[in-house]
């Protein structure tokens, strides 16, 4: 995208979207809420820090607006700068902070998340797993630390896989979500569901997610208890 086009899109966002938009976040563990928005702009979805809108007249673009008080905007901009262009990721074309309303103009990714594929019984080809592995390896080569890569953050489009959320790729703590998902794919999905996929009920998906979260939490607690005294920090106190 050339500079004139970026400038034109930025002006439209500032003049048409932001003045009539209200995005709030009551806490960091629930999705943000859009209290009001101007006509002509469509809400695509809400995360815990920001809301994403379609760009009127151009299905290739989307606008992400962070809720006031929520962190991550600057970090996500830096991640996109480091990634540059790669088929396994989206792209940030422009960004701005206008009166505390922080936004990004993004390449809009079309397809189905792996979570939705399971809900709808859509086949998930092994190529998706390989594509995401390749994308994450590239991210590591750019000095990033892939984090929070799971079924709702990976998209299937024309048989290929893409990572759709990179906002936590600067976090220092390790994350095993993608490794865990790969194990589940090869141990359960590929031998049992890949040839004849069927819709997995939402209640079952929610139960598996809750069980996974509980297992991860217990694992972290156990790892913390198993740390030697000096590694936990107490042994370094005078």
Short mmCIF file of C-alpha atoms in Angstrom, two decimals:
data_model
loop_
_atom_site.label_atom_id
_atom_site.label_comp_id
_atom_site.label_asym_id
_atom_site.label_seq_id
_atom_site.Cartn_x
_atom_site.Cartn_y
_atom_site.Cartn_z
CA UNK A 1 0.00 0.00 0.00
CA UNK A 2 1.48 3.36 -1.03
CA UNK A 3 1.76 6.36 1.28
CA UNK A 4 -1.07 8.36 -0.31
CA UNK A 5 -3.48 5.44 0.10
CA UNK A 6 -2.45 4.96 3.73
CA UNK A 7 -2.98 8.64 4.41
CA UNK A 8 -6.41 8.61 2.80
CA UNK A 9 -7.51 5.59 4.82
CA UNK A 10 -6.16 7.13 8.03
CA UNK A 11 -8.10 10.33 7.44
CA UNK A 12 -11.29 8.38 6.88
CA UNK A 13 -10.80 6.45 10.11
CA UNK A 14 -10.18 9.67 12.05
CA UNK A 15 -13.09 11.55 10.48
CA UNK A 16 -15.74 8.84 10.11
CA UNK A 17 -15.11 6.01 12.56
CA UNK A 18 -13.48 7.38 15.69
CA UNK A 19 -15.76 10.38 16.48
CA UNK A 20 -18.86 8.19 16.75
CA UNK A 21 -17.20 5.16 18.33
CA UNK A 22 -17.23 4.08 21.97
CA UNK A 23 -15.32 0.95 22.97
CA UNK A 24 -15.11 0.09 26.68
CA UNK A 25 -13.39 -2.61 28.72
CA UNK A 26 -14.73 -3.41 32.16
CA UNK A 27 -11.97 -5.92 32.95
CA UNK A 28 -9.07 -7.59 31.18
CA UNK A 29 -10.47 -11.13 31.18
CA UNK A 30 -13.68 -10.41 29.25
CA UNK A 31 -14.12 -9.07 25.70
CA UNK A 32 -14.46 -5.33 25.22
CA UNK A 33 -17.88 -3.88 24.48
CA UNK A 34 -18.87 -1.52 21.68
CA UNK A 35 -21.42 0.90 23.14
CA UNK A 36 -21.90 2.89 19.95
CA UNK A 37 -20.52 3.06 16.43
CA UNK A 38 -21.19 5.18 13.34
CA UNK A 39 -23.39 3.90 10.50
CA UNK A 40 -21.63 2.16 7.64
CA UNK A 41 -19.04 0.44 9.83
CA UNK A 42 -19.61 -3.21 10.77
CA UNK A 43 -18.31 -4.90 13.91
CA UNK A 44 -16.41 -8.09 13.07
CA UNK A 45 -15.51 -9.17 16.59
CA UNK A 46 -14.25 -8.25 20.04
CA UNK A 47 -11.21 -9.45 21.96
CA UNK A 48 -10.15 -8.72 25.52
CA UNK A 49 -8.35 -5.53 24.49
CA UNK A 50 -9.82 -4.29 21.23
CA UNK A 51 -12.68 -4.43 18.74
CA UNK A 52 -12.28 -5.08 15.01
CA UNK A 53 -14.39 -3.45 12.29
CA UNK A 54 -14.73 -3.99 8.57
CA UNK A 55 -13.57 -1.15 6.35
CA UNK A 56 -16.49 0.16 4.24
CA UNK A 57 -15.97 -0.38 0.54
CA UNK A 58 -12.85 -2.55 0.81
CA UNK A 59 -13.17 -6.15 1.98
CA UNK A 60 -9.38 -6.47 2.09
CA UNK A 61 -9.09 -4.18 5.11
CA UNK A 62 -10.13 -4.12 8.76
CA UNK A 63 -9.68 -1.59 11.56
CA UNK A 64 -8.71 -2.63 15.08
CA UNK A 65 -9.48 -0.13 17.85
CA UNK A 66 -8.16 -0.63 21.38
CA UNK A 67 -10.34 0.18 24.38
CA UNK A 68 -9.07 3.07 26.56
CA UNK A 69 -6.82 1.78 29.33
CA UNK A 70 -6.01 -1.50 27.65
CA UNK A 71 -2.36 -2.25 26.89
CA UNK A 72 -0.95 -3.90 23.80
CA UNK A 73 -1.31 -1.37 21.00
CA UNK A 74 2.36 -0.36 20.84
CA UNK A 75 3.54 -3.94 21.31
CA UNK A 76 1.32 -5.19 18.48
CA UNK A 77 2.57 -2.44 16.17
CA UNK A 78 6.14 -3.50 16.92
CA UNK A 79 5.32 -7.14 16.22
CA UNK A 80 3.89 -6.28 12.81
CA UNK A 81 6.96 -4.17 12.01
CA UNK A 82 9.22 -7.12 12.81
CA UNK A 83 7.13 -9.62 10.85
CA UNK A 84 6.94 -7.50 7.72
CA UNK A 85 5.36 -9.62 4.99
CA UNK A 86 4.74 -13.34 5.40
CA UNK A 87 1.87 -15.46 4.01
CA UNK A 88 1.19 -16.91 7.45
CA UNK A 89 0.39 -13.56 9.05
CA UNK A 90 -1.66 -10.45 8.48
CA UNK A 91 -0.16 -7.00 7.97
CA UNK A 92 -0.52 -3.58 9.56
CA UNK A 93 -0.80 -0.85 6.92
CA UNK A 94 -1.20 2.17 9.23
CA UNK A 95 -1.85 3.08 12.85
CA UNK A 96 -2.51 6.07 15.04
CA UNK A 97 -3.36 7.43 18.47
CA UNK A 98 -6.05 10.09 18.21
CA UNK A 99 -7.18 11.51 21.51
CA UNK A 100 -6.56 8.23 23.31
CA UNK A 101 -8.29 6.17 20.62
CA UNK A 102 -5.54 3.87 19.39
CA UNK A 103 -6.18 2.07 16.13
CA UNK A 104 -4.56 -0.05 13.43
CA UNK A 105 -5.49 -0.53 9.78
CA UNK A 106 -4.95 -4.22 9.09
CA UNK A 107 -5.06 -6.61 6.20
CA UNK A 108 -8.35 -8.44 6.66
CA UNK A 109 -7.99 -12.21 6.76
CA UNK A 110 -10.89 -14.25 5.42
CA UNK A 111 -11.60 -17.85 6.33
CA UNK A 112 -12.65 -19.99 9.29
CA UNK A 113 -10.87 -20.37 12.59
CA UNK A 114 -9.95 -23.91 13.57
CA UNK A 115 -12.39 -23.56 16.46
CA UNK A 116 -15.22 -22.83 14.01
CA UNK A 117 -14.07 -25.68 11.77
CA UNK A 118 -14.56 -28.10 14.66
CA UNK A 119 -17.97 -26.63 15.49
CA UNK A 120 -19.12 -26.89 11.88
CA UNK A 121 -17.48 -30.18 10.95
CA UNK A 122 -15.15 -28.60 8.37
CA UNK A 123 -12.07 -30.69 7.60
CA UNK A 124 -8.76 -29.34 8.92
CA UNK A 125 -5.98 -30.50 6.56
CA UNK A 126 -2.51 -31.25 7.88
CA UNK A 127 -1.15 -28.47 5.65
CA UNK A 128 -2.65 -25.96 8.09
CA UNK A 129 -0.47 -27.33 10.89
CA UNK A 130 2.62 -27.20 8.67
CA UNK A 131 1.84 -23.63 7.56
CA UNK A 132 1.47 -22.41 11.13
CA UNK A 133 4.68 -24.18 12.16
CA UNK A 134 6.46 -22.39 9.31
CA UNK A 135 4.96 -19.03 10.28
CA UNK A 136 5.93 -19.41 13.94
CA UNK A 137 9.47 -20.46 13.02
CA UNK A 138 9.73 -17.33 10.89
CA UNK A 139 8.47 -15.22 13.80
CA UNK A 140 11.13 -16.71 16.08
CA UNK A 141 13.79 -15.90 13.47
CA UNK A 142 12.62 -12.27 13.67
CA UNK A 143 13.23 -12.17 17.42
CA UNK A 144 9.62 -12.82 18.47
CA UNK A 145 8.20 -15.31 20.94
CA UNK A 146 4.90 -16.76 19.64
CA UNK A 147 2.29 -16.74 22.38
CA UNK A 148 -1.43 -17.53 22.67
CA UNK A 149 -1.63 -19.44 19.38
CA UNK A 150 -4.71 -21.66 19.61
CA UNK A 151 -7.83 -22.71 17.72
CA UNK A 152 -9.47 -19.31 17.78
CA UNK A 153 -6.30 -17.55 16.59
CA UNK A 154 -5.52 -19.80 13.63
CA UNK A 155 -7.52 -19.52 10.41
CA UNK A 156 -8.10 -21.91 7.52
CA UNK A 157 -8.42 -20.41 4.03
CA UNK A 158 -8.28 -22.45 0.81
CA UNK A 159 -6.54 -25.30 2.59
CA UNK A 160 -3.80 -23.11 4.08
CA UNK A 161 -3.21 -21.91 7.64
CA UNK A 162 -2.66 -18.39 8.97
CA UNK A 163 -2.07 -16.91 12.44
CA UNK A 164 -4.56 -14.09 12.98
CA UNK A 165 -3.49 -12.69 16.36
CA UNK A 166 0.10 -11.66 17.11
CA UNK A 167 -0.59 -9.19 19.92
CA UNK A 168 1.26 -11.26 22.56
CA UNK A 169 4.36 -12.15 20.53
CA UNK A 170 6.63 -9.94 22.67
CA UNK A 171 5.82 -11.71 25.94
CA UNK A 172 8.84 -13.33 27.56
CA UNK A 173 7.06 -16.23 29.26
CA UNK A 174 6.89 -19.51 27.39
CA UNK A 175 3.59 -20.72 25.94
CA UNK A 176 2.78 -24.31 25.00
CA UNK A 177 -0.67 -23.72 23.49
CA UNK A 178 0.34 -24.44 19.90
CA UNK A 179 2.44 -27.47 20.87
CA UNK A 180 -0.51 -28.80 22.87
CA UNK A 181 -2.86 -28.24 19.96
CA UNK A 182 -0.53 -30.03 17.56
CA UNK A 183 -0.37 -33.02 19.88
CA UNK A 184 -4.17 -33.14 20.01
CA UNK A 185 -4.35 -32.87 16.22
CA UNK A 186 -2.01 -35.80 15.58
CA UNK A 187 -3.19 -37.94 18.51
CA UNK A 188 -6.95 -37.42 18.18
CA UNK A 189 -8.10 -35.39 15.18
CA UNK A 190 -6.02 -36.92 12.38
CA UNK A 191 -6.69 -40.60 13.18
CA UNK A 192 -10.33 -40.18 14.24
CA UNK A 193 -11.86 -37.15 12.53
CA UNK A 194 -9.81 -36.02 9.54
CA UNK A 195 -11.42 -38.33 6.96
CA UNK A 196 -15.02 -37.95 8.15
CA UNK A 197 -15.26 -34.78 10.25
CA UNK A 198 -18.51 -34.04 12.05
CA UNK A 199 -19.69 -31.00 14.01
CA UNK A 200 -18.46 -31.05 17.60
CA UNK A 201 -21.19 -29.69 19.93
CA UNK A 202 -20.48 -26.31 21.47
CA UNK A 203 -20.99 -27.67 24.99
CA UNK A 204 -18.31 -30.28 24.36
CA UNK A 205 -15.90 -27.68 22.97
CA UNK A 206 -16.48 -25.45 26.00
CA UNK A 207 -15.91 -28.40 28.31
CA UNK A 208 -12.62 -29.28 26.60
CA UNK A 209 -11.48 -25.65 26.79
CA UNK A 210 -12.32 -25.47 30.49
CA UNK A 211 -10.54 -28.75 31.17
CA UNK A 212 -7.48 -27.61 29.24
CA UNK A 213 -7.33 -24.32 31.12
CA UNK A 214 -7.63 -26.12 34.45
CA UNK A 215 -4.86 -28.55 33.50
CA UNK A 216 -2.55 -25.71 32.42
CA UNK A 217 -3.24 -23.80 35.63
CA UNK A 218 -2.48 -26.84 37.79
CA UNK A 219 0.67 -27.48 35.78
CA UNK A 220 1.91 -23.94 36.35
CA UNK A 221 1.14 -24.15 40.06
CA UNK A 222 3.00 -27.45 40.34
CA UNK A 223 5.99 -26.09 38.42
CA UNK A 224 6.11 -23.10 40.76
CA UNK A 225 6.09 -25.37 43.83
CA UNK A 226 8.85 -27.54 42.35
CA UNK A 227 11.25 -24.61 41.89
CA UNK A 228 14.30 -24.67 44.20
CA UNK A 229 14.29 -21.99 46.84
CA UNK A 230 16.88 -19.75 45.16
CA UNK A 231 15.19 -20.09 41.75
CA UNK A 232 11.90 -18.82 43.16
CA UNK A 233 13.66 -15.68 44.32
CA UNK A 234 13.37 -16.19 48.10
CA UNK A 235 16.86 -17.61 48.32
CA UNK A 236 18.30 -14.36 46.97
CA UNK A 237 16.84 -12.25 49.76
CA UNK A 238 19.34 -10.99 52.35
#
